[in-house]
């Protein structure tokens, strides 16, 4: 049987028994992060609801999926119950790395948004989100994924809190945001998560991200300081502008081409410039660029 439906193909490749066993092992690993048995059981039901094929997922639908008459138990879990969310994050990260460990592992950073109607959800404002492909009222978070030939999964997250929130102390206090939380750009959040993973012993060959992260020099400098390679997209206007106005292979898709020191730049030629009527001076050819020596311990 052949199918283009990836979910159907995946369903035939997963052993339900092994999946259930791995799920119970993970739930057992995070059990000690909850102070009481009730939130631990609700956390298990909540995760199963998120992994289900429910057409719409919120506290009401997930509670019904778990057999509860009301969503109050799940709402209590997410808003008032005491459990160590950061410790659970670390447990999940360690479990994923154990299962998907590979020498060619890559850390991938990207953000995603959730569309919102109101103004009280932490971090919500009108901002661009790829979920809608335009500016919408949304909450945005940055995620770090661990990707190997064996599979991939998210291992960390950081909520993006815009300046419209961090500069309004009363609004932050009303939403329960700690006073220590200040404004941080998305690349800064990415650097924080990458550093957390590397400090925990996660081995990765390199880091990948789109131009939101490739355009930030501080993130690139941080990765070079950590001696980890990276492949980050950059916008066309960040490339060095060419002095020549002649058509180039890059001009069709981007107004900028490689700089004069780039190995992709054409070889220099002798040129003749006019210095006055009837007088000419031959300009010497520009010497070839000096190759940049390889950086130690990373490429």
PDB file of C-alpha atoms in Angstrom:
ATOM      1  CA  UNK A   1       0.000   0.000   0.000  1.00  0.00           C
ATOM      2  CA  UNK A   2       1.232   3.476  -0.898  1.00  0.00           C
ATOM      3  CA  UNK A   3      -0.056   6.695   0.590  1.00  0.00           C
ATOM      4  CA  UNK A   4       0.830  10.364   0.558  1.00  0.00           C
ATOM      5  CA  UNK A   5      -0.800  10.890   3.953  1.00  0.00           C
ATOM      6  CA  UNK A   6       2.151  11.147   6.369  1.00  0.00           C
ATOM      7  CA  UNK A   7      -0.017  10.553   9.443  1.00  0.00           C
ATOM      8  CA  UNK A   8      -1.338   7.303   7.974  1.00  0.00           C
ATOM      9  CA  UNK A   9       2.159   6.201   7.000  1.00  0.00           C
ATOM     10  CA  UNK A  10       3.433   6.985  10.495  1.00  0.00           C
ATOM     11  CA  UNK A  11       0.543   5.087  12.055  1.00  0.00           C
ATOM     12  CA  UNK A  12       1.554   1.895  10.270  1.00  0.00           C
ATOM     13  CA  UNK A  13       5.183   2.272  11.354  1.00  0.00           C
ATOM     14  CA  UNK A  14       4.614   2.720  15.101  1.00  0.00           C
ATOM     15  CA  UNK A  15       4.301  -0.244  17.413  1.00  0.00           C
ATOM     16  CA  UNK A  16       1.483   0.741  19.833  1.00  0.00           C
ATOM     17  CA  UNK A  17       2.864  -1.502  22.540  1.00  0.00           C
ATOM     18  CA  UNK A  18       6.339   0.006  22.417  1.00  0.00           C
ATOM     19  CA  UNK A  19       4.875   3.511  22.255  1.00  0.00           C
ATOM     20  CA  UNK A  20       2.757   2.914  25.348  1.00  0.00           C
ATOM     21  CA  UNK A  21       5.748   1.467  27.193  1.00  0.00           C
ATOM     22  CA  UNK A  22       7.936   4.481  26.347  1.00  0.00           C
ATOM     23  CA  UNK A  23       5.139   6.866  27.348  1.00  0.00           C
ATOM     24  CA  UNK A  24       4.718   5.224  30.748  1.00  0.00           C
ATOM     25  CA  UNK A  25       8.497   5.347  31.311  1.00  0.00           C
ATOM     26  CA  UNK A  26       8.491   9.081  30.616  1.00  0.00           C
ATOM     27  CA  UNK A  27       5.483   9.674  32.867  1.00  0.00           C
ATOM     28  CA  UNK A  28       7.226   7.756  35.620  1.00  0.00           C
ATOM     29  CA  UNK A  29      10.347   9.846  35.201  1.00  0.00           C
ATOM     30  CA  UNK A  30       8.511  13.148  35.735  1.00  0.00           C
ATOM     31  CA  UNK A  31       6.213  11.839  38.498  1.00  0.00           C
ATOM     32  CA  UNK A  32       8.412  13.234  41.275  1.00  0.00           C
ATOM     33  CA  UNK A  33       8.048  16.788  39.930  1.00  0.00           C
ATOM     34  CA  UNK A  34       4.451  16.943  41.204  1.00  0.00           C
ATOM     35  CA  UNK A  35       3.627  17.475  44.846  1.00  0.00           C
ATOM     36  CA  UNK A  36       0.355  15.538  44.749  1.00  0.00           C
ATOM     37  CA  UNK A  37      -0.971  12.548  42.844  1.00  0.00           C
ATOM     38  CA  UNK A  38      -3.983  14.432  41.417  1.00  0.00           C
ATOM     39  CA  UNK A  39      -2.020  16.912  39.256  1.00  0.00           C
ATOM     40  CA  UNK A  40       0.292  14.083  38.181  1.00  0.00           C
ATOM     41  CA  UNK A  41      -2.685  12.084  36.891  1.00  0.00           C
ATOM     42  CA  UNK A  42      -4.151  15.145  35.207  1.00  0.00           C
ATOM     43  CA  UNK A  43      -0.812  15.883  33.553  1.00  0.00           C
ATOM     44  CA  UNK A  44      -0.832  12.391  32.076  1.00  0.00           C
ATOM     45  CA  UNK A  45      -4.398  12.851  30.788  1.00  0.00           C
ATOM     46  CA  UNK A  46      -3.527  16.271  29.423  1.00  0.00           C
ATOM     47  CA  UNK A  47      -0.559  14.952  27.410  1.00  0.00           C
ATOM     48  CA  UNK A  48      -2.639  12.091  26.035  1.00  0.00           C
ATOM     49  CA  UNK A  49      -5.256  14.604  24.980  1.00  0.00           C
ATOM     50  CA  UNK A  50      -2.670  16.729  23.197  1.00  0.00           C
ATOM     51  CA  UNK A  51      -1.413  13.634  21.363  1.00  0.00           C
ATOM     52  CA  UNK A  52      -4.922  12.504  20.409  1.00  0.00           C
ATOM     53  CA  UNK A  53      -6.711  13.119  17.112  1.00  0.00           C
ATOM     54  CA  UNK A  54      -9.190  15.579  18.610  1.00  0.00           C
ATOM     55  CA  UNK A  55     -10.152  18.125  15.920  1.00  0.00           C
ATOM     56  CA  UNK A  56      -9.923  20.955  18.457  1.00  0.00           C
ATOM     57  CA  UNK A  57      -7.846  20.890  21.617  1.00  0.00           C
ATOM     58  CA  UNK A  58      -8.598  22.994  24.681  1.00  0.00           C
ATOM     59  CA  UNK A  59      -9.322  22.285  28.329  1.00  0.00           C
ATOM     60  CA  UNK A  60     -12.972  21.458  27.573  1.00  0.00           C
ATOM     61  CA  UNK A  61     -12.295  18.969  24.780  1.00  0.00           C
ATOM     62  CA  UNK A  62      -9.290  17.368  26.505  1.00  0.00           C
ATOM     63  CA  UNK A  63     -11.267  17.032  29.767  1.00  0.00           C
ATOM     64  CA  UNK A  64     -14.089  15.279  27.888  1.00  0.00           C
ATOM     65  CA  UNK A  65     -11.507  13.042  26.205  1.00  0.00           C
ATOM     66  CA  UNK A  66     -10.191  12.120  29.682  1.00  0.00           C
ATOM     67  CA  UNK A  67     -13.716  11.388  30.971  1.00  0.00           C
ATOM     68  CA  UNK A  68     -14.113  14.490  33.150  1.00  0.00           C
ATOM     69  CA  UNK A  69     -17.419  16.346  33.314  1.00  0.00           C
ATOM     70  CA  UNK A  70     -15.777  19.779  33.570  1.00  0.00           C
ATOM     71  CA  UNK A  71     -12.415  21.326  32.618  1.00  0.00           C
ATOM     72  CA  UNK A  72     -11.773  22.673  36.101  1.00  0.00           C
ATOM     73  CA  UNK A  73      -9.196  20.012  36.984  1.00  0.00           C
ATOM     74  CA  UNK A  74      -7.075  20.713  33.924  1.00  0.00           C
ATOM     75  CA  UNK A  75      -7.417  24.464  34.440  1.00  0.00           C
ATOM     76  CA  UNK A  76      -6.210  24.006  38.013  1.00  0.00           C
ATOM     77  CA  UNK A  77      -3.220  22.013  36.729  1.00  0.00           C
ATOM     78  CA  UNK A  78      -2.205  24.793  34.319  1.00  0.00           C
ATOM     79  CA  UNK A  79      -2.828  27.780  36.569  1.00  0.00           C
ATOM     80  CA  UNK A  80      -2.635  26.950  40.277  1.00  0.00           C
ATOM     81  CA  UNK A  81      -1.261  23.453  40.913  1.00  0.00           C
ATOM     82  CA  UNK A  82       2.293  23.206  42.248  1.00  0.00           C
ATOM     83  CA  UNK A  83       4.738  21.381  40.018  1.00  0.00           C
ATOM     84  CA  UNK A  84       8.212  22.127  38.691  1.00  0.00           C
ATOM     85  CA  UNK A  85       7.745  22.910  34.996  1.00  0.00           C
ATOM     86  CA  UNK A  86      11.459  23.545  34.366  1.00  0.00           C
ATOM     87  CA  UNK A  87      12.423  20.233  35.969  1.00  0.00           C
ATOM     88  CA  UNK A  88       9.846  18.460  33.791  1.00  0.00           C
ATOM     89  CA  UNK A  89      11.392  20.191  30.767  1.00  0.00           C
ATOM     90  CA  UNK A  90      14.824  18.868  31.741  1.00  0.00           C
ATOM     91  CA  UNK A  91      13.460  15.344  32.262  1.00  0.00           C
ATOM     92  CA  UNK A  92      11.787  15.377  28.845  1.00  0.00           C
ATOM     93  CA  UNK A  93      14.958  16.703  27.201  1.00  0.00           C
ATOM     94  CA  UNK A  94      17.114  13.986  28.755  1.00  0.00           C
ATOM     95  CA  UNK A  95      14.614  11.301  27.736  1.00  0.00           C
ATOM     96  CA  UNK A  96      14.507  12.536  24.124  1.00  0.00           C
ATOM     97  CA  UNK A  97      18.288  12.719  23.840  1.00  0.00           C
ATOM     98  CA  UNK A  98      18.581   9.181  25.201  1.00  0.00           C
ATOM     99  CA  UNK A  99      16.087   7.859  22.651  1.00  0.00           C
ATOM    100  CA  UNK A 100      17.316   9.815  19.602  1.00  0.00           C
ATOM    101  CA  UNK A 101      21.021  10.126  20.376  1.00  0.00           C
ATOM    102  CA  UNK A 102      23.149  10.322  17.232  1.00  0.00           C
ATOM    103  CA  UNK A 103      26.549  11.788  16.340  1.00  0.00           C
ATOM    104  CA  UNK A 104      24.934  13.919  13.617  1.00  0.00           C
ATOM    105  CA  UNK A 105      22.412  15.584  15.930  1.00  0.00           C
ATOM    106  CA  UNK A 106      21.355  19.153  15.121  1.00  0.00           C
ATOM    107  CA  UNK A 107      19.745  21.799  17.337  1.00  0.00           C
ATOM    108  CA  UNK A 108      17.036  23.752  15.522  1.00  0.00           C
ATOM    109  CA  UNK A 109      15.539  27.029  16.763  1.00  0.00           C
ATOM    110  CA  UNK A 110      12.248  28.437  15.525  1.00  0.00           C
ATOM    111  CA  UNK A 111       9.220  30.266  16.840  1.00  0.00           C
ATOM    112  CA  UNK A 112       5.510  29.679  16.459  1.00  0.00           C
ATOM    113  CA  UNK A 113       2.436  31.604  17.487  1.00  0.00           C
ATOM    114  CA  UNK A 114      -1.005  30.875  18.912  1.00  0.00           C
ATOM    115  CA  UNK A 115      -3.839  33.132  17.799  1.00  0.00           C
ATOM    116  CA  UNK A 116      -5.695  34.781  20.686  1.00  0.00           C
ATOM    117  CA  UNK A 117      -8.868  36.828  20.983  1.00  0.00           C
ATOM    118  CA  UNK A 118      -8.328  38.778  24.197  1.00  0.00           C
ATOM    119  CA  UNK A 119      -5.581  40.853  25.790  1.00  0.00           C
ATOM    120  CA  UNK A 120      -4.963  39.009  29.084  1.00  0.00           C
ATOM    121  CA  UNK A 121      -2.931  36.008  27.885  1.00  0.00           C
ATOM    122  CA  UNK A 122       0.719  36.566  28.850  1.00  0.00           C
ATOM    123  CA  UNK A 123       2.724  38.053  25.979  1.00  0.00           C
ATOM    124  CA  UNK A 124      -0.222  38.551  23.669  1.00  0.00           C
ATOM    125  CA  UNK A 125      -0.202  41.492  21.263  1.00  0.00           C
ATOM    126  CA  UNK A 126      -0.683  42.200  17.572  1.00  0.00           C
ATOM    127  CA  UNK A 127       2.453  40.746  15.976  1.00  0.00           C
ATOM    128  CA  UNK A 128       3.525  38.672  13.009  1.00  0.00           C
ATOM    129  CA  UNK A 129       3.027  34.950  13.361  1.00  0.00           C
ATOM    130  CA  UNK A 130       3.720  32.252  10.818  1.00  0.00           C
ATOM    131  CA  UNK A 131       0.615  30.428  12.038  1.00  0.00           C
ATOM    132  CA  UNK A 132      -1.523  32.992  10.246  1.00  0.00           C
ATOM    133  CA  UNK A 133       1.122  34.293   7.823  1.00  0.00           C
ATOM    134  CA  UNK A 134       0.359  37.878   8.813  1.00  0.00           C
ATOM    135  CA  UNK A 135       0.106  40.238  11.790  1.00  0.00           C
ATOM    136  CA  UNK A 136      -2.517  38.978  14.209  1.00  0.00           C
ATOM    137  CA  UNK A 137      -3.345  39.134  17.896  1.00  0.00           C
ATOM    138  CA  UNK A 138      -1.191  36.246  19.119  1.00  0.00           C
ATOM    139  CA  UNK A 139       1.150  34.784  21.699  1.00  0.00           C
ATOM    140  CA  UNK A 140       4.584  33.744  20.362  1.00  0.00           C
ATOM    141  CA  UNK A 141       7.097  31.299  21.830  1.00  0.00           C
ATOM    142  CA  UNK A 142      10.554  30.200  20.691  1.00  0.00           C
ATOM    143  CA  UNK A 143      11.303  26.481  20.642  1.00  0.00           C
ATOM    144  CA  UNK A 144      14.465  24.381  20.517  1.00  0.00           C
ATOM    145  CA  UNK A 145      14.292  21.021  18.760  1.00  0.00           C
ATOM    146  CA  UNK A 146      16.711  18.093  18.843  1.00  0.00           C
ATOM    147  CA  UNK A 147      16.906  16.524  15.390  1.00  0.00           C
ATOM    148  CA  UNK A 148      18.759  13.378  14.300  1.00  0.00           C
ATOM    149  CA  UNK A 149      18.347  10.766  11.542  1.00  0.00           C
ATOM    150  CA  UNK A 150      16.333   8.779  14.111  1.00  0.00           C
ATOM    151  CA  UNK A 151      13.714  11.482  14.635  1.00  0.00           C
ATOM    152  CA  UNK A 152      13.178  14.914  16.169  1.00  0.00           C
ATOM    153  CA  UNK A 153      11.380  16.469  19.129  1.00  0.00           C
ATOM    154  CA  UNK A 154      11.160  19.751  21.008  1.00  0.00           C
ATOM    155  CA  UNK A 155      13.402  19.871  24.082  1.00  0.00           C
ATOM    156  CA  UNK A 156      12.981  23.455  25.318  1.00  0.00           C
ATOM    157  CA  UNK A 157      10.755  26.516  25.079  1.00  0.00           C
ATOM    158  CA  UNK A 158      10.809  30.185  26.005  1.00  0.00           C
ATOM    159  CA  UNK A 159       7.823  32.517  25.878  1.00  0.00           C
ATOM    160  CA  UNK A 160       8.442  35.765  23.980  1.00  0.00           C
ATOM    161  CA  UNK A 161       7.257  38.638  26.190  1.00  0.00           C
ATOM    162  CA  UNK A 162       7.108  41.869  24.115  1.00  0.00           C
ATOM    163  CA  UNK A 163       8.106  45.302  25.378  1.00  0.00           C
ATOM    164  CA  UNK A 164       4.422  46.252  25.544  1.00  0.00           C
ATOM    165  CA  UNK A 165       4.307  43.848  28.498  1.00  0.00           C
ATOM    166  CA  UNK A 166       7.703  44.247  30.160  1.00  0.00           C
ATOM    167  CA  UNK A 167       7.340  48.033  30.232  1.00  0.00           C
ATOM    168  CA  UNK A 168       3.977  47.735  32.025  1.00  0.00           C
ATOM    169  CA  UNK A 169       4.797  46.506  35.534  1.00  0.00           C
ATOM    170  CA  UNK A 170       1.171  46.520  36.710  1.00  0.00           C
ATOM    171  CA  UNK A 171       0.073  44.395  33.759  1.00  0.00           C
ATOM    172  CA  UNK A 172       2.880  41.906  34.402  1.00  0.00           C
ATOM    173  CA  UNK A 173       2.048  41.590  38.099  1.00  0.00           C
ATOM    174  CA  UNK A 174      -1.643  41.062  37.312  1.00  0.00           C
ATOM    175  CA  UNK A 175      -0.701  38.222  34.939  1.00  0.00           C
ATOM    176  CA  UNK A 176       1.679  36.628  37.455  1.00  0.00           C
ATOM    177  CA  UNK A 177       4.897  37.416  35.584  1.00  0.00           C
ATOM    178  CA  UNK A 178       7.852  37.548  38.028  1.00  0.00           C
ATOM    179  CA  UNK A 179       9.517  40.927  38.456  1.00  0.00           C
ATOM    180  CA  UNK A 180      12.832  39.457  37.308  1.00  0.00           C
ATOM    181  CA  UNK A 181      11.485  38.770  33.802  1.00  0.00           C
ATOM    182  CA  UNK A 182      12.667  41.473  31.407  1.00  0.00           C
ATOM    183  CA  UNK A 183      12.481  41.956  27.686  1.00  0.00           C
ATOM    184  CA  UNK A 184      14.532  39.515  25.582  1.00  0.00           C
ATOM    185  CA  UNK A 185      14.641  39.239  21.809  1.00  0.00           C
ATOM    186  CA  UNK A 186      13.877  35.942  20.095  1.00  0.00           C
ATOM    187  CA  UNK A 187      17.579  35.362  19.251  1.00  0.00           C
ATOM    188  CA  UNK A 188      18.439  36.010  22.906  1.00  0.00           C
ATOM    189  CA  UNK A 189      15.854  33.424  23.961  1.00  0.00           C
ATOM    190  CA  UNK A 190      17.327  31.003  21.418  1.00  0.00           C
ATOM    191  CA  UNK A 191      20.844  31.566  22.783  1.00  0.00           C
ATOM    192  CA  UNK A 192      19.546  30.934  26.300  1.00  0.00           C
ATOM    193  CA  UNK A 193      18.025  27.582  25.325  1.00  0.00           C
ATOM    194  CA  UNK A 194      21.026  26.471  23.267  1.00  0.00           C
ATOM    195  CA  UNK A 195      23.333  27.281  26.171  1.00  0.00           C
ATOM    196  CA  UNK A 196      21.071  25.384  28.557  1.00  0.00           C
ATOM    197  CA  UNK A 197      21.163  22.291  26.338  1.00  0.00           C
ATOM    198  CA  UNK A 198      24.923  22.390  25.814  1.00  0.00           C
ATOM    199  CA  UNK A 199      25.548  22.946  29.530  1.00  0.00           C
ATOM    200  CA  UNK A 200      23.416  19.870  30.239  1.00  0.00           C
ATOM    201  CA  UNK A 201      25.702  17.755  28.063  1.00  0.00           C
ATOM    202  CA  UNK A 202      23.578  17.588  24.903  1.00  0.00           C
ATOM    203  CA  UNK A 203      25.939  16.870  21.996  1.00  0.00           C
ATOM    204  CA  UNK A 204      25.129  18.481  18.655  1.00  0.00           C
ATOM    205  CA  UNK A 205      27.109  18.964  15.451  1.00  0.00           C
ATOM    206  CA  UNK A 206      25.629  22.347  14.635  1.00  0.00           C
ATOM    207  CA  UNK A 207      22.700  24.741  15.065  1.00  0.00           C
ATOM    208  CA  UNK A 208      20.139  25.679  12.410  1.00  0.00           C
ATOM    209  CA  UNK A 209      17.649  28.548  12.218  1.00  0.00           C
ATOM    210  CA  UNK A 210      15.939  30.983   9.874  1.00  0.00           C
ATOM    211  CA  UNK A 211      16.814  34.626   9.221  1.00  0.00           C
ATOM    212  CA  UNK A 212      15.225  35.813  12.471  1.00  0.00           C
ATOM    213  CA  UNK A 213      18.242  34.212  14.157  1.00  0.00           C
ATOM    214  CA  UNK A 214      20.829  34.427  11.371  1.00  0.00           C
ATOM    215  CA  UNK A 215      20.441  38.186  11.228  1.00  0.00           C
ATOM    216  CA  UNK A 216      21.451  38.599  14.861  1.00  0.00           C
ATOM    217  CA  UNK A 217      25.230  39.050  15.311  1.00  0.00           C
ATOM    218  CA  UNK A 218      25.071  38.404  19.059  1.00  0.00           C
ATOM    219  CA  UNK A 219      23.673  34.905  18.553  1.00  0.00           C
ATOM    220  CA  UNK A 220      26.315  34.083  15.947  1.00  0.00           C
ATOM    221  CA  UNK A 221      29.056  35.390  18.233  1.00  0.00           C
ATOM    222  CA  UNK A 222      27.663  33.343  21.101  1.00  0.00           C
ATOM    223  CA  UNK A 223      27.714  30.165  19.000  1.00  0.00           C
ATOM    224  CA  UNK A 224      31.287  30.832  17.881  1.00  0.00           C
ATOM    225  CA  UNK A 225      32.284  31.352  21.505  1.00  0.00           C
ATOM    226  CA  UNK A 226      30.679  27.999  22.348  1.00  0.00           C
ATOM    227  CA  UNK A 227      32.670  26.472  19.436  1.00  0.00           C
ATOM    228  CA  UNK A 228      29.594  24.988  17.764  1.00  0.00           C
ATOM    229  CA  UNK A 229      28.957  25.289  14.039  1.00  0.00           C
ATOM    230  CA  UNK A 230      25.793  26.843  12.652  1.00  0.00           C
ATOM    231  CA  UNK A 231      23.756  27.177   9.471  1.00  0.00           C
ATOM    232  CA  UNK A 232      21.561  30.262   9.838  1.00  0.00           C
ATOM    233  CA  UNK A 233      19.636  31.973   7.068  1.00  0.00           C
ATOM    234  CA  UNK A 234      20.203  35.693   6.470  1.00  0.00           C
ATOM    235  CA  UNK A 235      18.203  38.277   4.563  1.00  0.00           C
ATOM    236  CA  UNK A 236      19.509  39.348   1.154  1.00  0.00           C
ATOM    237  CA  UNK A 237      20.141  42.911   2.328  1.00  0.00           C
ATOM    238  CA  UNK A 238      22.632  41.671   4.929  1.00  0.00           C
ATOM    239  CA  UNK A 239      25.055  40.428   2.271  1.00  0.00           C
ATOM    240  CA  UNK A 240      27.880  42.853   1.277  1.00  0.00           C
ATOM    241  CA  UNK A 241      26.866  45.013  -1.695  1.00  0.00           C
ATOM    242  CA  UNK A 242      28.823  44.596  -4.946  1.00  0.00           C
ATOM    243  CA  UNK A 243      30.512  47.643  -6.407  1.00  0.00           C
ATOM    244  CA  UNK A 244      29.834  46.537  -9.985  1.00  0.00           C
ATOM    245  CA  UNK A 245      26.481  47.145 -11.612  1.00  0.00           C
ATOM    246  CA  UNK A 246      26.972  44.337 -14.145  1.00  0.00           C
ATOM    247  CA  UNK A 247      24.408  41.508 -14.038  1.00  0.00           C
ATOM    248  CA  UNK A 248      25.362  38.677 -11.688  1.00  0.00           C
ATOM    249  CA  UNK A 249      23.860  35.256 -10.914  1.00  0.00           C
ATOM    250  CA  UNK A 250      22.536  36.706  -7.661  1.00  0.00           C
ATOM    251  CA  UNK A 251      20.754  39.717  -9.124  1.00  0.00           C
ATOM    252  CA  UNK A 252      17.653  37.743 -10.130  1.00  0.00           C
ATOM    253  CA  UNK A 253      16.692  36.830  -6.597  1.00  0.00           C
ATOM    254  CA  UNK A 254      18.655  39.267  -4.491  1.00  0.00           C
ATOM    255  CA  UNK A 255      20.006  42.755  -5.019  1.00  0.00           C
ATOM    256  CA  UNK A 256      23.161  41.909  -3.151  1.00  0.00           C
ATOM    257  CA  UNK A 257      25.909  39.492  -4.120  1.00  0.00           C
ATOM    258  CA  UNK A 258      29.065  38.199  -2.429  1.00  0.00           C
ATOM    259  CA  UNK A 259      31.530  40.742  -1.110  1.00  0.00           C
ATOM    260  CA  UNK A 260      34.952  41.325  -2.620  1.00  0.00           C
ATOM    261  CA  UNK A 261      36.577  39.006  -0.090  1.00  0.00           C
ATOM    262  CA  UNK A 262      34.090  36.213  -0.754  1.00  0.00           C
ATOM    263  CA  UNK A 263      35.386  33.116  -2.541  1.00  0.00           C
ATOM    264  CA  UNK A 264      32.353  33.487  -4.835  1.00  0.00           C
ATOM    265  CA  UNK A 265      33.419  36.920  -6.065  1.00  0.00           C
ATOM    266  CA  UNK A 266      34.790  37.084  -9.652  1.00  0.00           C
ATOM    267  CA  UNK A 267      38.495  37.468 -10.238  1.00  0.00           C
ATOM    268  CA  UNK A 268      39.635  41.146 -10.453  1.00  0.00           C
ATOM    269  CA  UNK A 269      40.669  42.552 -13.818  1.00  0.00           C
ATOM    270  CA  UNK A 270      42.804  45.482 -14.870  1.00  0.00           C
ATOM    271  CA  UNK A 271      40.725  48.549 -15.612  1.00  0.00           C
ATOM    272  CA  UNK A 272      41.444  51.816 -17.416  1.00  0.00           C
ATOM    273  CA  UNK A 273      40.213  55.074 -15.973  1.00  0.00           C
ATOM    274  CA  UNK A 274      40.134  58.479 -17.572  1.00  0.00           C
ATOM    275  CA  UNK A 275      41.945  61.200 -15.677  1.00  0.00           C
ATOM    276  CA  UNK A 276      41.565  64.016 -18.206  1.00  0.00           C
ATOM    277  CA  UNK A 277      41.217  64.849 -21.935  1.00  0.00           C
ATOM    278  CA  UNK A 278      43.502  62.579 -23.919  1.00  0.00           C
ATOM    279  CA  UNK A 279      45.187  61.147 -20.802  1.00  0.00           C
ATOM    280  CA  UNK A 280      44.714  57.664 -19.410  1.00  0.00           C
ATOM    281  CA  UNK A 281      46.129  55.811 -16.448  1.00  0.00           C
ATOM    282  CA  UNK A 282      46.127  52.035 -16.104  1.00  0.00           C
ATOM    283  CA  UNK A 283      44.813  50.927 -12.723  1.00  0.00           C
ATOM    284  CA  UNK A 284      46.653  47.853 -11.333  1.00  0.00           C
ATOM    285  CA  UNK A 285      44.689  44.705 -10.789  1.00  0.00           C
ATOM    286  CA  UNK A 286      43.419  44.165  -7.263  1.00  0.00           C
ATOM    287  CA  UNK A 287      45.387  41.417  -5.497  1.00  0.00           C
ATOM    288  CA  UNK A 288      43.471  38.198  -4.770  1.00  0.00           C
ATOM    289  CA  UNK A 289      41.754  38.086  -1.352  1.00  0.00           C
ATOM    290  CA  UNK A 290      43.560  36.438   1.525  1.00  0.00           C
ATOM    291  CA  UNK A 291      41.771  33.305   2.659  1.00  0.00           C
ATOM    292  CA  UNK A 292      40.431  33.490   6.189  1.00  0.00           C
ATOM    293  CA  UNK A 293      42.108  30.832   8.342  1.00  0.00           C
ATOM    294  CA  UNK A 294      39.763  28.184   9.730  1.00  0.00           C
ATOM    295  CA  UNK A 295      38.449  28.828  13.217  1.00  0.00           C
ATOM    296  CA  UNK A 296      39.597  26.407  15.912  1.00  0.00           C
ATOM    297  CA  UNK A 297      37.353  23.554  16.983  1.00  0.00           C
ATOM    298  CA  UNK A 298      34.411  24.491  14.782  1.00  0.00           C
ATOM    299  CA  UNK A 299      33.529  25.306  11.194  1.00  0.00           C
TER     300      UNK A 299
END
